[in-house]
């Protein structure tokens, strides 16, 4: 038996089979688990853990299981396979609508593409007051505060790791480019049309990201 850590009980020793141990841990995590943390807990080299995770992911895909093992937001977690997502949605929602409003989706898109950004800036981009919508996004864990604007002292906001997780992204650099969805305009027009362009682009951009996670409808669901 491994040595006991302070207040943690016996540590898992090398005798524990790696792949079953990984599966057991990933069954109970409530957020993506990082390779370094898993390697530390299981007392195995990180490279060995990373290889085992990728082998498991490939095996589940080859077997056509109802779930995927994916690397999202810097860690690994089980997700519903895309083909099975509609059945899960029907089971979870049971006929109830639990999605964000279109206004909330558009506001979330502005934060995602303009972050860090103040509420006043988001409101200016969308052309309407977004204070209430921003509070909803914060409550749902999709957006969080990240300091203040030096010039005005206004609170700045950014998307969270939970946002990346729900969208199936490893990082913000995987957000779809807006350019392909936007009309060509000159600089003067671009600023005045910014809110409209992002509103038009959000559906396509959000859909592309959600498809990666296999949870198109659930990407905007209540937690």
Short mmCIF file of N, CA and C in Angstrom, two decimals, residues 10-196:
data_model
loop_
_atom_site.label_atom_id
_atom_site.label_comp_id
_atom_site.label_asym_id
_atom_site.label_seq_id
_atom_site.Cartn_x
_atom_site.Cartn_y
_atom_site.Cartn_z
N UNK A 10 -4.26 6.70 2.22
CA UNK A 10 -3.24 6.04 1.41
C UNK A 10 -3.27 6.53 -0.02
N UNK A 11 -2.10 6.75 -0.59
CA UNK A 11 -2.01 7.13 -1.99
C UNK A 11 -2.11 5.89 -2.84
N UNK A 12 -2.66 6.08 -4.06
CA UNK A 12 -2.77 4.97 -4.99
C UNK A 12 -1.37 4.58 -5.45
N UNK A 13 -0.99 3.33 -5.31
CA UNK A 13 0.34 2.88 -5.66
C UNK A 13 0.41 2.42 -7.10
N UNK A 14 1.65 2.18 -7.59
CA UNK A 14 1.85 1.74 -8.97
C UNK A 14 1.19 0.41 -9.28
N UNK A 15 0.85 -0.39 -8.22
CA UNK A 15 0.26 -1.70 -8.47
C UNK A 15 -1.13 -1.59 -9.08
N UNK A 16 -1.79 -0.45 -8.91
CA UNK A 16 -3.13 -0.27 -9.46
C UNK A 16 -3.03 -0.17 -10.98
N UNK A 17 -3.85 -0.94 -11.69
CA UNK A 17 -3.84 -0.91 -13.15
C UNK A 17 -4.19 0.50 -13.63
N UNK A 18 -3.40 1.03 -14.53
CA UNK A 18 -3.51 2.43 -14.92
C UNK A 18 -4.83 2.74 -15.62
N UNK A 19 -5.17 1.99 -16.65
CA UNK A 19 -6.37 2.32 -17.42
C UNK A 19 -7.66 2.24 -16.60
N UNK A 20 -7.88 1.17 -15.82
CA UNK A 20 -9.07 1.14 -14.97
C UNK A 20 -9.08 2.28 -13.94
N UNK A 21 -7.90 2.62 -13.41
CA UNK A 21 -7.82 3.71 -12.43
C UNK A 21 -8.22 5.03 -13.07
N UNK A 22 -7.75 5.27 -14.29
CA UNK A 22 -8.12 6.49 -14.99
C UNK A 22 -9.62 6.54 -15.23
N UNK A 23 -10.19 5.43 -15.67
CA UNK A 23 -11.63 5.39 -15.93
C UNK A 23 -12.42 5.67 -14.65
N UNK A 24 -11.98 5.08 -13.54
CA UNK A 24 -12.68 5.27 -12.27
C UNK A 24 -12.66 6.73 -11.84
N UNK A 25 -11.50 7.37 -11.99
CA UNK A 25 -11.39 8.78 -11.59
C UNK A 25 -12.24 9.66 -12.49
N UNK A 26 -12.16 9.43 -13.80
CA UNK A 26 -12.87 10.28 -14.75
C UNK A 26 -14.39 10.12 -14.65
N UNK A 27 -14.84 9.02 -14.06
CA UNK A 27 -16.27 8.82 -13.86
C UNK A 27 -16.84 9.76 -12.80
N UNK A 28 -15.97 10.28 -11.91
CA UNK A 28 -16.48 11.07 -10.79
C UNK A 28 -16.05 12.54 -10.85
N UNK A 29 -15.23 12.94 -11.83
CA UNK A 29 -14.80 14.34 -11.86
C UNK A 29 -15.95 15.24 -12.28
N UNK A 30 -15.97 16.46 -11.75
CA UNK A 30 -16.99 17.42 -12.14
C UNK A 30 -16.43 18.52 -13.03
N UNK A 31 -15.14 18.39 -13.41
CA UNK A 31 -14.52 19.28 -14.37
C UNK A 31 -13.36 18.52 -15.00
N UNK A 32 -12.90 18.93 -16.17
CA UNK A 32 -11.82 18.20 -16.83
C UNK A 32 -10.60 18.02 -15.93
N UNK A 33 -10.04 16.81 -15.92
CA UNK A 33 -8.89 16.49 -15.08
C UNK A 33 -7.61 16.60 -15.89
N UNK A 34 -6.64 17.35 -15.41
CA UNK A 34 -5.38 17.54 -16.11
C UNK A 34 -4.47 16.33 -16.02
N UNK A 35 -3.64 16.14 -17.04
CA UNK A 35 -2.73 15.00 -17.09
C UNK A 35 -1.75 15.02 -15.92
N UNK A 36 -1.23 16.21 -15.59
CA UNK A 36 -0.26 16.31 -14.51
C UNK A 36 -0.88 15.89 -13.17
N UNK A 37 -2.12 16.32 -12.93
CA UNK A 37 -2.80 15.95 -11.68
C UNK A 37 -3.06 14.46 -11.63
N UNK A 38 -3.54 13.90 -12.73
CA UNK A 38 -3.80 12.46 -12.78
C UNK A 38 -2.51 11.67 -12.56
N UNK A 39 -1.43 12.13 -13.17
CA UNK A 39 -0.15 11.44 -13.02
C UNK A 39 0.32 11.48 -11.57
N UNK A 40 0.10 12.61 -10.91
CA UNK A 40 0.50 12.75 -9.51
C UNK A 40 -0.33 11.83 -8.62
N UNK A 41 -1.63 11.81 -8.83
CA UNK A 41 -2.51 10.97 -8.02
C UNK A 41 -2.19 9.49 -8.19
N UNK A 42 -1.91 9.08 -9.42
CA UNK A 42 -1.67 7.67 -9.71
C UNK A 42 -0.20 7.29 -9.62
N UNK A 43 0.66 8.27 -9.33
CA UNK A 43 2.09 8.03 -9.18
C UNK A 43 2.68 7.35 -10.42
N UNK A 44 2.34 7.91 -11.56
CA UNK A 44 2.86 7.42 -12.84
C UNK A 44 3.46 8.58 -13.62
N UNK A 45 4.38 8.30 -14.53
CA UNK A 45 4.92 9.38 -15.37
C UNK A 45 3.81 10.02 -16.20
N UNK A 46 3.90 11.32 -16.38
CA UNK A 46 2.86 12.03 -17.12
C UNK A 46 2.73 11.49 -18.54
N UNK A 47 3.86 11.16 -19.18
CA UNK A 47 3.81 10.66 -20.55
C UNK A 47 3.04 9.35 -20.63
N UNK A 48 3.20 8.51 -19.60
CA UNK A 48 2.48 7.24 -19.58
C UNK A 48 0.98 7.46 -19.41
N UNK A 49 0.62 8.39 -18.54
CA UNK A 49 -0.79 8.72 -18.32
C UNK A 49 -1.40 9.31 -19.59
N UNK A 50 -0.67 10.24 -20.23
CA UNK A 50 -1.18 10.87 -21.46
C UNK A 50 -1.40 9.83 -22.54
N UNK A 51 -0.48 8.90 -22.68
CA UNK A 51 -0.61 7.86 -23.70
C UNK A 51 -1.81 6.97 -23.40
N UNK A 52 -2.01 6.62 -22.13
CA UNK A 52 -3.14 5.77 -21.76
C UNK A 52 -4.47 6.47 -22.03
N UNK A 53 -4.54 7.75 -21.75
CA UNK A 53 -5.77 8.51 -22.00
C UNK A 53 -6.10 8.53 -23.49
N UNK A 54 -5.12 8.74 -24.32
CA UNK A 54 -5.34 8.76 -25.76
C UNK A 54 -5.73 7.38 -26.29
N UNK A 55 -5.15 6.34 -25.70
CA UNK A 55 -5.52 4.98 -26.09
C UNK A 55 -6.98 4.69 -25.72
N UNK A 56 -7.38 5.10 -24.53
CA UNK A 56 -8.77 4.91 -24.10
C UNK A 56 -9.72 5.66 -25.03
N UNK A 57 -9.37 6.92 -25.35
CA UNK A 57 -10.23 7.73 -26.22
C UNK A 57 -10.39 7.06 -27.58
N UNK A 58 -9.29 6.57 -28.14
CA UNK A 58 -9.35 5.90 -29.44
C UNK A 58 -10.16 4.61 -29.36
N UNK A 59 -10.01 3.89 -28.26
CA UNK A 59 -10.74 2.63 -28.08
C UNK A 59 -12.24 2.87 -28.01
N UNK A 60 -12.66 3.89 -27.25
CA UNK A 60 -14.09 4.20 -27.15
C UNK A 60 -14.66 4.57 -28.51
N UNK A 61 -13.90 5.34 -29.28
CA UNK A 61 -14.36 5.74 -30.61
C UNK A 61 -14.48 4.53 -31.52
N UNK A 62 -13.47 3.65 -31.50
CA UNK A 62 -13.49 2.47 -32.36
C UNK A 62 -14.65 1.54 -32.00
N UNK A 63 -15.00 1.49 -30.72
CA UNK A 63 -16.09 0.62 -30.27
C UNK A 63 -17.46 1.24 -30.47
N UNK A 64 -17.50 2.52 -30.84
CA UNK A 64 -18.78 3.20 -31.03
C UNK A 64 -19.57 3.33 -29.74
N UNK A 65 -18.86 3.57 -28.64
CA UNK A 65 -19.53 3.71 -27.34
C UNK A 65 -20.42 4.95 -27.33
N UNK A 66 -21.30 5.05 -26.34
CA UNK A 66 -22.20 6.18 -26.25
C UNK A 66 -21.56 7.42 -25.66
N UNK A 67 -20.28 7.34 -25.35
CA UNK A 67 -19.57 8.47 -24.77
C UNK A 67 -18.19 8.59 -25.40
N UNK A 68 -17.63 9.79 -25.29
CA UNK A 68 -16.28 10.09 -25.75
C UNK A 68 -15.42 10.46 -24.55
N UNK A 69 -14.12 10.25 -24.67
CA UNK A 69 -13.16 10.79 -23.72
C UNK A 69 -12.40 11.87 -24.47
N UNK A 70 -12.52 13.13 -24.01
CA UNK A 70 -11.95 14.25 -24.77
C UNK A 70 -11.06 15.13 -23.91
N UNK A 71 -10.08 15.72 -24.60
CA UNK A 71 -9.20 16.72 -23.98
C UNK A 71 -9.82 18.08 -24.22
N UNK A 72 -10.37 18.68 -23.18
CA UNK A 72 -11.08 19.95 -23.29
C UNK A 72 -10.69 20.84 -22.12
N UNK A 73 -10.46 22.14 -22.40
CA UNK A 73 -10.15 23.12 -21.34
C UNK A 73 -8.99 22.67 -20.47
N UNK A 74 -7.98 22.05 -21.09
CA UNK A 74 -6.78 21.67 -20.37
C UNK A 74 -6.86 20.38 -19.60
N UNK A 75 -7.93 19.61 -19.76
CA UNK A 75 -8.07 18.36 -19.02
C UNK A 75 -8.94 17.36 -19.76
N UNK A 76 -9.05 16.16 -19.18
CA UNK A 76 -9.81 15.06 -19.79
C UNK A 76 -11.10 14.82 -19.02
N UNK A 77 -12.16 14.49 -19.81
CA UNK A 77 -13.45 14.22 -19.19
C UNK A 77 -14.31 13.43 -20.18
N UNK A 78 -15.25 12.65 -19.64
CA UNK A 78 -16.19 11.93 -20.48
C UNK A 78 -17.28 12.88 -20.97
N UNK A 79 -17.69 12.71 -22.24
CA UNK A 79 -18.77 13.48 -22.83
C UNK A 79 -19.69 12.56 -23.62
N UNK A 80 -20.94 12.97 -23.73
CA UNK A 80 -21.87 12.22 -24.56
C UNK A 80 -21.43 12.27 -26.01
N UNK A 81 -21.47 11.13 -26.69
CA UNK A 81 -21.14 11.12 -28.11
C UNK A 81 -22.20 11.90 -28.87
N UNK A 82 -21.79 12.58 -29.92
CA UNK A 82 -22.69 13.48 -30.66
C UNK A 82 -23.96 12.77 -31.11
N UNK A 83 -23.84 11.54 -31.59
CA UNK A 83 -25.01 10.82 -32.09
C UNK A 83 -26.03 10.55 -30.99
N UNK A 84 -25.58 10.51 -29.75
CA UNK A 84 -26.47 10.18 -28.63
C UNK A 84 -26.98 11.41 -27.89
N UNK A 85 -26.45 12.59 -28.23
CA UNK A 85 -26.82 13.81 -27.51
C UNK A 85 -28.32 14.08 -27.52
N UNK A 86 -29.04 13.88 -28.65
CA UNK A 86 -30.49 14.14 -28.64
C UNK A 86 -31.24 13.29 -27.61
N UNK A 87 -30.85 12.04 -27.46
CA UNK A 87 -31.51 11.17 -26.49
C UNK A 87 -31.24 11.66 -25.06
N UNK A 88 -30.00 12.10 -24.80
CA UNK A 88 -29.66 12.61 -23.47
C UNK A 88 -30.42 13.90 -23.19
N UNK A 89 -30.53 14.77 -24.19
CA UNK A 89 -31.26 16.02 -24.01
C UNK A 89 -32.72 15.75 -23.67
N UNK A 90 -33.33 14.79 -24.35
CA UNK A 90 -34.74 14.47 -24.06
C UNK A 90 -34.89 13.94 -22.65
N UNK A 91 -33.92 13.13 -22.21
CA UNK A 91 -33.98 12.57 -20.87
C UNK A 91 -33.80 13.65 -19.81
N UNK A 92 -32.81 14.55 -20.03
CA UNK A 92 -32.50 15.58 -19.04
C UNK A 92 -33.57 16.67 -18.99
N UNK A 93 -33.96 17.16 -20.17
CA UNK A 93 -34.91 18.27 -20.21
C UNK A 93 -36.35 17.81 -20.05
N UNK A 94 -36.65 16.61 -20.53
CA UNK A 94 -37.99 16.05 -20.41
C UNK A 94 -39.06 17.05 -20.87
N UNK A 95 -38.81 17.66 -22.04
CA UNK A 95 -39.78 18.59 -22.61
C UNK A 95 -39.65 20.02 -22.14
N UNK A 96 -38.74 20.28 -21.19
CA UNK A 96 -38.59 21.64 -20.68
C UNK A 96 -37.50 22.37 -21.45
N UNK A 97 -37.69 23.64 -21.68
CA UNK A 97 -36.68 24.47 -22.35
C UNK A 97 -35.74 25.04 -21.30
N UNK A 98 -34.46 24.79 -21.46
CA UNK A 98 -33.50 25.26 -20.47
C UNK A 98 -32.34 25.99 -21.14
N UNK A 99 -32.60 26.58 -22.29
CA UNK A 99 -31.52 27.22 -23.04
C UNK A 99 -31.41 28.70 -22.69
N UNK A 100 -30.24 29.24 -22.97
CA UNK A 100 -30.06 30.68 -22.86
C UNK A 100 -30.87 31.36 -23.95
N UNK A 101 -31.28 32.59 -23.68
CA UNK A 101 -32.00 33.36 -24.69
C UNK A 101 -31.04 33.77 -25.80
N UNK A 102 -31.60 34.21 -26.92
CA UNK A 102 -30.77 34.69 -28.02
C UNK A 102 -29.93 35.88 -27.57
N UNK A 103 -30.52 36.74 -26.74
CA UNK A 103 -29.77 37.90 -26.23
C UNK A 103 -28.58 37.45 -25.41
N UNK A 104 -28.76 36.41 -24.58
CA UNK A 104 -27.66 35.91 -23.77
C UNK A 104 -26.58 35.28 -24.63
N UNK A 105 -26.99 34.55 -25.67
CA UNK A 105 -26.01 33.94 -26.57
C UNK A 105 -25.19 35.00 -27.28
N UNK A 106 -25.85 36.06 -27.74
CA UNK A 106 -25.14 37.13 -28.44
C UNK A 106 -24.19 37.85 -27.49
N UNK A 107 -24.65 38.09 -26.27
CA UNK A 107 -23.79 38.74 -25.27
C UNK A 107 -22.58 37.87 -24.95
N UNK A 108 -22.81 36.57 -24.80
CA UNK A 108 -21.71 35.64 -24.53
C UNK A 108 -20.70 35.65 -25.68
N UNK A 109 -21.19 35.74 -26.91
CA UNK A 109 -20.30 35.78 -28.07
C UNK A 109 -19.44 37.04 -28.06
N UNK A 110 -20.03 38.17 -27.70
CA UNK A 110 -19.27 39.42 -27.65
C UNK A 110 -18.17 39.31 -26.61
N UNK A 111 -18.49 38.76 -25.43
CA UNK A 111 -17.47 38.59 -24.39
C UNK A 111 -16.37 37.66 -24.89
N UNK A 112 -16.76 36.56 -25.53
CA UNK A 112 -15.78 35.57 -25.98
C UNK A 112 -14.79 36.17 -26.97
N UNK A 113 -15.29 37.00 -27.89
CA UNK A 113 -14.44 37.52 -28.95
C UNK A 113 -13.76 38.84 -28.60
N UNK A 114 -14.28 39.57 -27.58
CA UNK A 114 -13.71 40.88 -27.26
C UNK A 114 -13.00 40.90 -25.91
N UNK A 115 -12.99 39.80 -25.17
CA UNK A 115 -12.47 39.79 -23.80
C UNK A 115 -10.99 40.16 -23.70
N UNK A 116 -10.62 40.76 -22.53
CA UNK A 116 -11.50 41.20 -21.44
C UNK A 116 -12.27 42.44 -21.85
N UNK A 117 -13.53 42.52 -21.44
CA UNK A 117 -14.40 43.58 -21.91
C UNK A 117 -15.34 44.01 -20.79
N UNK A 118 -15.67 45.29 -20.77
CA UNK A 118 -16.57 45.82 -19.75
C UNK A 118 -18.02 45.65 -20.18
N UNK A 119 -18.93 45.75 -19.21
CA UNK A 119 -20.36 45.64 -19.54
C UNK A 119 -20.80 46.77 -20.46
N UNK A 120 -20.24 47.96 -20.25
CA UNK A 120 -20.65 49.09 -21.09
C UNK A 120 -20.21 48.86 -22.54
N UNK A 121 -19.04 48.25 -22.71
CA UNK A 121 -18.56 47.96 -24.06
C UNK A 121 -19.44 46.91 -24.73
N UNK A 122 -19.82 45.89 -23.97
CA UNK A 122 -20.71 44.85 -24.50
C UNK A 122 -22.04 45.48 -24.91
N UNK A 123 -22.56 46.36 -24.06
CA UNK A 123 -23.82 47.03 -24.37
C UNK A 123 -23.69 47.88 -25.62
N UNK A 124 -22.54 48.56 -25.78
CA UNK A 124 -22.33 49.40 -26.95
C UNK A 124 -22.28 48.55 -28.22
N UNK A 125 -21.63 47.40 -28.13
CA UNK A 125 -21.53 46.52 -29.30
C UNK A 125 -22.91 46.00 -29.70
N UNK A 126 -23.71 45.61 -28.72
CA UNK A 126 -25.02 45.03 -29.02
C UNK A 126 -26.09 46.08 -29.24
N UNK A 127 -25.84 47.29 -28.76
CA UNK A 127 -26.82 48.34 -28.96
C UNK A 127 -27.94 48.35 -27.95
N UNK A 128 -27.83 47.53 -26.90
CA UNK A 128 -28.84 47.49 -25.83
C UNK A 128 -28.12 47.29 -24.50
N UNK A 129 -28.79 47.63 -23.40
CA UNK A 129 -28.22 47.43 -22.09
C UNK A 129 -28.12 45.94 -21.78
N UNK A 130 -26.93 45.50 -21.36
CA UNK A 130 -26.69 44.07 -21.16
C UNK A 130 -26.45 43.70 -19.70
N UNK A 131 -26.72 44.61 -18.77
CA UNK A 131 -26.41 44.36 -17.36
C UNK A 131 -27.10 43.09 -16.85
N UNK A 132 -28.39 42.96 -17.11
CA UNK A 132 -29.14 41.80 -16.63
C UNK A 132 -28.64 40.51 -17.25
N UNK A 133 -28.35 40.55 -18.54
CA UNK A 133 -27.86 39.36 -19.24
C UNK A 133 -26.49 38.96 -18.71
N UNK A 134 -25.63 39.95 -18.45
CA UNK A 134 -24.30 39.65 -17.92
C UNK A 134 -24.41 38.97 -16.56
N UNK A 135 -25.34 39.44 -15.73
CA UNK A 135 -25.53 38.80 -14.41
C UNK A 135 -25.93 37.34 -14.58
N UNK A 136 -26.78 37.06 -15.57
CA UNK A 136 -27.21 35.69 -15.83
C UNK A 136 -26.03 34.82 -16.25
N UNK A 137 -25.18 35.36 -17.12
CA UNK A 137 -24.02 34.60 -17.59
C UNK A 137 -23.03 34.33 -16.46
N UNK A 138 -22.87 35.31 -15.55
CA UNK A 138 -22.00 35.12 -14.40
C UNK A 138 -22.58 34.05 -13.48
N UNK A 139 -23.88 34.10 -13.22
CA UNK A 139 -24.54 33.13 -12.36
C UNK A 139 -24.42 31.71 -12.91
N UNK A 140 -24.43 31.60 -14.20
CA UNK A 140 -24.34 30.27 -14.82
C UNK A 140 -22.90 29.81 -15.02
N UNK A 141 -21.95 30.62 -14.57
CA UNK A 141 -20.56 30.20 -14.60
C UNK A 141 -19.90 30.28 -15.95
N UNK A 142 -20.52 30.97 -16.91
CA UNK A 142 -19.96 31.07 -18.25
C UNK A 142 -19.03 32.28 -18.39
N UNK A 143 -19.24 33.28 -17.53
CA UNK A 143 -18.46 34.52 -17.57
C UNK A 143 -18.04 34.86 -16.14
N UNK A 144 -16.87 35.50 -16.00
CA UNK A 144 -16.40 35.88 -14.67
C UNK A 144 -15.67 37.22 -14.74
N UNK A 145 -15.55 37.88 -13.59
CA UNK A 145 -14.80 39.13 -13.51
C UNK A 145 -13.31 38.86 -13.63
N UNK A 146 -12.59 39.81 -14.25
CA UNK A 146 -11.14 39.66 -14.40
C UNK A 146 -10.46 41.02 -14.32
N UNK A 147 -10.55 41.65 -13.16
CA UNK A 147 -9.90 42.93 -12.95
C UNK A 147 -10.76 44.10 -13.40
N UNK A 148 -10.11 45.25 -13.56
CA UNK A 148 -10.83 46.45 -13.94
C UNK A 148 -10.05 47.23 -15.00
N UNK A 149 -10.76 48.11 -15.68
CA UNK A 149 -10.17 48.92 -16.73
C UNK A 149 -9.40 50.07 -16.08
N UNK A 150 -8.11 50.22 -16.36
CA UNK A 150 -7.30 51.27 -15.70
C UNK A 150 -7.86 52.67 -15.89
N UNK A 151 -8.33 52.97 -17.09
CA UNK A 151 -8.79 54.33 -17.38
C UNK A 151 -10.08 54.69 -16.67
N UNK A 152 -11.03 53.74 -16.59
CA UNK A 152 -12.36 54.05 -16.06
C UNK A 152 -12.68 53.36 -14.75
N UNK A 153 -11.94 52.31 -14.43
CA UNK A 153 -12.26 51.54 -13.24
C UNK A 153 -13.38 50.55 -13.45
N UNK A 154 -13.91 50.47 -14.67
CA UNK A 154 -15.00 49.55 -14.96
C UNK A 154 -14.53 48.10 -14.84
N UNK A 155 -15.39 47.24 -14.30
CA UNK A 155 -15.06 45.83 -14.15
C UNK A 155 -14.99 45.17 -15.53
N UNK A 156 -13.98 44.36 -15.74
CA UNK A 156 -13.82 43.64 -16.99
C UNK A 156 -14.26 42.19 -16.82
N UNK A 157 -14.73 41.62 -17.90
CA UNK A 157 -15.23 40.24 -17.87
C UNK A 157 -14.55 39.39 -18.93
N UNK A 158 -14.47 38.09 -18.62
CA UNK A 158 -13.93 37.13 -19.57
C UNK A 158 -14.75 35.83 -19.45
N UNK A 159 -14.58 34.95 -20.42
CA UNK A 159 -15.22 33.64 -20.34
C UNK A 159 -14.44 32.74 -19.39
N UNK A 160 -15.09 31.70 -18.91
CA UNK A 160 -14.51 30.81 -17.91
C UNK A 160 -14.07 29.48 -18.53
N UNK A 161 -13.40 28.66 -17.74
CA UNK A 161 -13.07 27.31 -18.18
C UNK A 161 -14.34 26.50 -18.43
N UNK A 162 -15.40 26.81 -17.66
CA UNK A 162 -16.66 26.10 -17.87
C UNK A 162 -17.21 26.40 -19.26
N UNK A 163 -17.02 27.64 -19.73
CA UNK A 163 -17.42 28.00 -21.09
C UNK A 163 -16.67 27.14 -22.10
N UNK A 164 -15.35 27.01 -21.92
CA UNK A 164 -14.56 26.18 -22.82
C UNK A 164 -15.05 24.74 -22.79
N UNK A 165 -15.33 24.27 -21.59
CA UNK A 165 -15.80 22.89 -21.44
C UNK A 165 -17.11 22.65 -22.18
N UNK A 166 -18.06 23.56 -22.00
CA UNK A 166 -19.37 23.39 -22.64
C UNK A 166 -19.29 23.52 -24.15
N UNK A 167 -18.33 24.33 -24.62
CA UNK A 167 -18.18 24.51 -26.06
C UNK A 167 -17.26 23.47 -26.68
N UNK A 168 -16.62 22.64 -25.84
CA UNK A 168 -15.74 21.62 -26.37
C UNK A 168 -14.45 22.17 -26.94
N UNK A 169 -13.93 23.23 -26.34
CA UNK A 169 -12.71 23.87 -26.82
C UNK A 169 -11.56 23.63 -25.86
N UNK A 170 -10.36 23.47 -26.39
CA UNK A 170 -9.19 23.34 -25.54
C UNK A 170 -8.71 24.70 -25.05
N UNK A 171 -8.98 25.73 -25.84
CA UNK A 171 -8.58 27.09 -25.48
C UNK A 171 -9.28 28.09 -26.38
N UNK A 172 -9.14 29.37 -26.06
CA UNK A 172 -9.81 30.40 -26.83
C UNK A 172 -9.29 30.49 -28.25
N UNK A 173 -8.07 29.99 -28.48
CA UNK A 173 -7.54 30.03 -29.84
C UNK A 173 -8.29 29.11 -30.78
N UNK A 174 -9.16 28.23 -30.24
CA UNK A 174 -9.96 27.35 -31.06
C UNK A 174 -11.32 27.94 -31.40
N UNK A 175 -11.61 29.15 -30.91
CA UNK A 175 -12.86 29.80 -31.31
C UNK A 175 -12.84 30.00 -32.83
N UNK A 176 -13.96 29.77 -33.50
CA UNK A 176 -13.99 29.97 -34.95
C UNK A 176 -13.69 31.42 -35.31
N UNK A 177 -12.98 31.62 -36.41
CA UNK A 177 -12.71 32.97 -36.89
C UNK A 177 -14.01 33.63 -37.31
N UNK A 178 -14.19 34.90 -36.90
CA UNK A 178 -15.40 35.62 -37.30
C UNK A 178 -15.33 36.09 -38.75
N UNK A 179 -14.13 36.33 -39.25
CA UNK A 179 -13.98 36.93 -40.57
C UNK A 179 -14.80 36.26 -41.66
N UNK A 180 -14.83 34.91 -41.74
CA UNK A 180 -15.59 34.29 -42.83
C UNK A 180 -17.08 34.58 -42.79
N UNK A 181 -17.59 34.99 -41.61
CA UNK A 181 -19.02 35.24 -41.48
C UNK A 181 -19.39 36.72 -41.61
N UNK A 182 -18.39 37.57 -41.73
CA UNK A 182 -18.66 39.00 -41.73
C UNK A 182 -18.57 39.60 -43.12
N UNK A 183 -19.43 40.58 -43.41
CA UNK A 183 -19.34 41.26 -44.70
C UNK A 183 -18.11 42.16 -44.75
N UNK A 184 -17.62 42.45 -45.93
CA UNK A 184 -16.47 43.34 -46.07
C UNK A 184 -16.95 44.79 -46.00
N UNK A 185 -16.43 45.51 -45.00
CA UNK A 185 -16.80 46.91 -44.84
C UNK A 185 -15.54 47.69 -44.53
N UNK A 186 -15.59 49.02 -44.74
CA UNK A 186 -14.42 49.81 -44.42
C UNK A 186 -14.38 50.09 -42.92
N UNK A 187 -13.32 50.73 -42.44
CA UNK A 187 -13.12 50.90 -41.01
C UNK A 187 -14.24 51.68 -40.34
N UNK A 188 -14.73 52.72 -41.00
CA UNK A 188 -15.79 53.54 -40.41
C UNK A 188 -17.05 52.72 -40.24
N UNK A 189 -17.41 51.99 -41.27
CA UNK A 189 -18.62 51.19 -41.20
C UNK A 189 -18.46 50.03 -40.22
N UNK A 190 -17.25 49.50 -40.12
CA UNK A 190 -17.04 48.32 -39.29
C UNK A 190 -17.42 48.60 -37.84
N UNK A 191 -17.03 49.75 -37.32
CA UNK A 191 -17.33 50.05 -35.93
C UNK A 191 -18.82 50.21 -35.72
N UNK A 192 -19.50 50.89 -36.63
CA UNK A 192 -20.93 51.12 -36.45
C UNK A 192 -21.74 49.85 -36.65
N UNK A 193 -21.21 48.90 -37.43
CA UNK A 193 -21.93 47.67 -37.70
C UNK A 193 -21.47 46.51 -36.83
N UNK A 194 -20.57 46.78 -35.89
CA UNK A 194 -19.97 45.69 -35.13
C UNK A 194 -21.00 44.84 -34.42
N UNK A 195 -21.96 45.48 -33.75
CA UNK A 195 -22.97 44.72 -33.02
C UNK A 195 -23.77 43.83 -33.95
N UNK A 196 -24.17 44.37 -35.10
CA UNK A 196 -24.94 43.58 -36.05
C UNK A 196 -24.14 42.42 -36.59
#
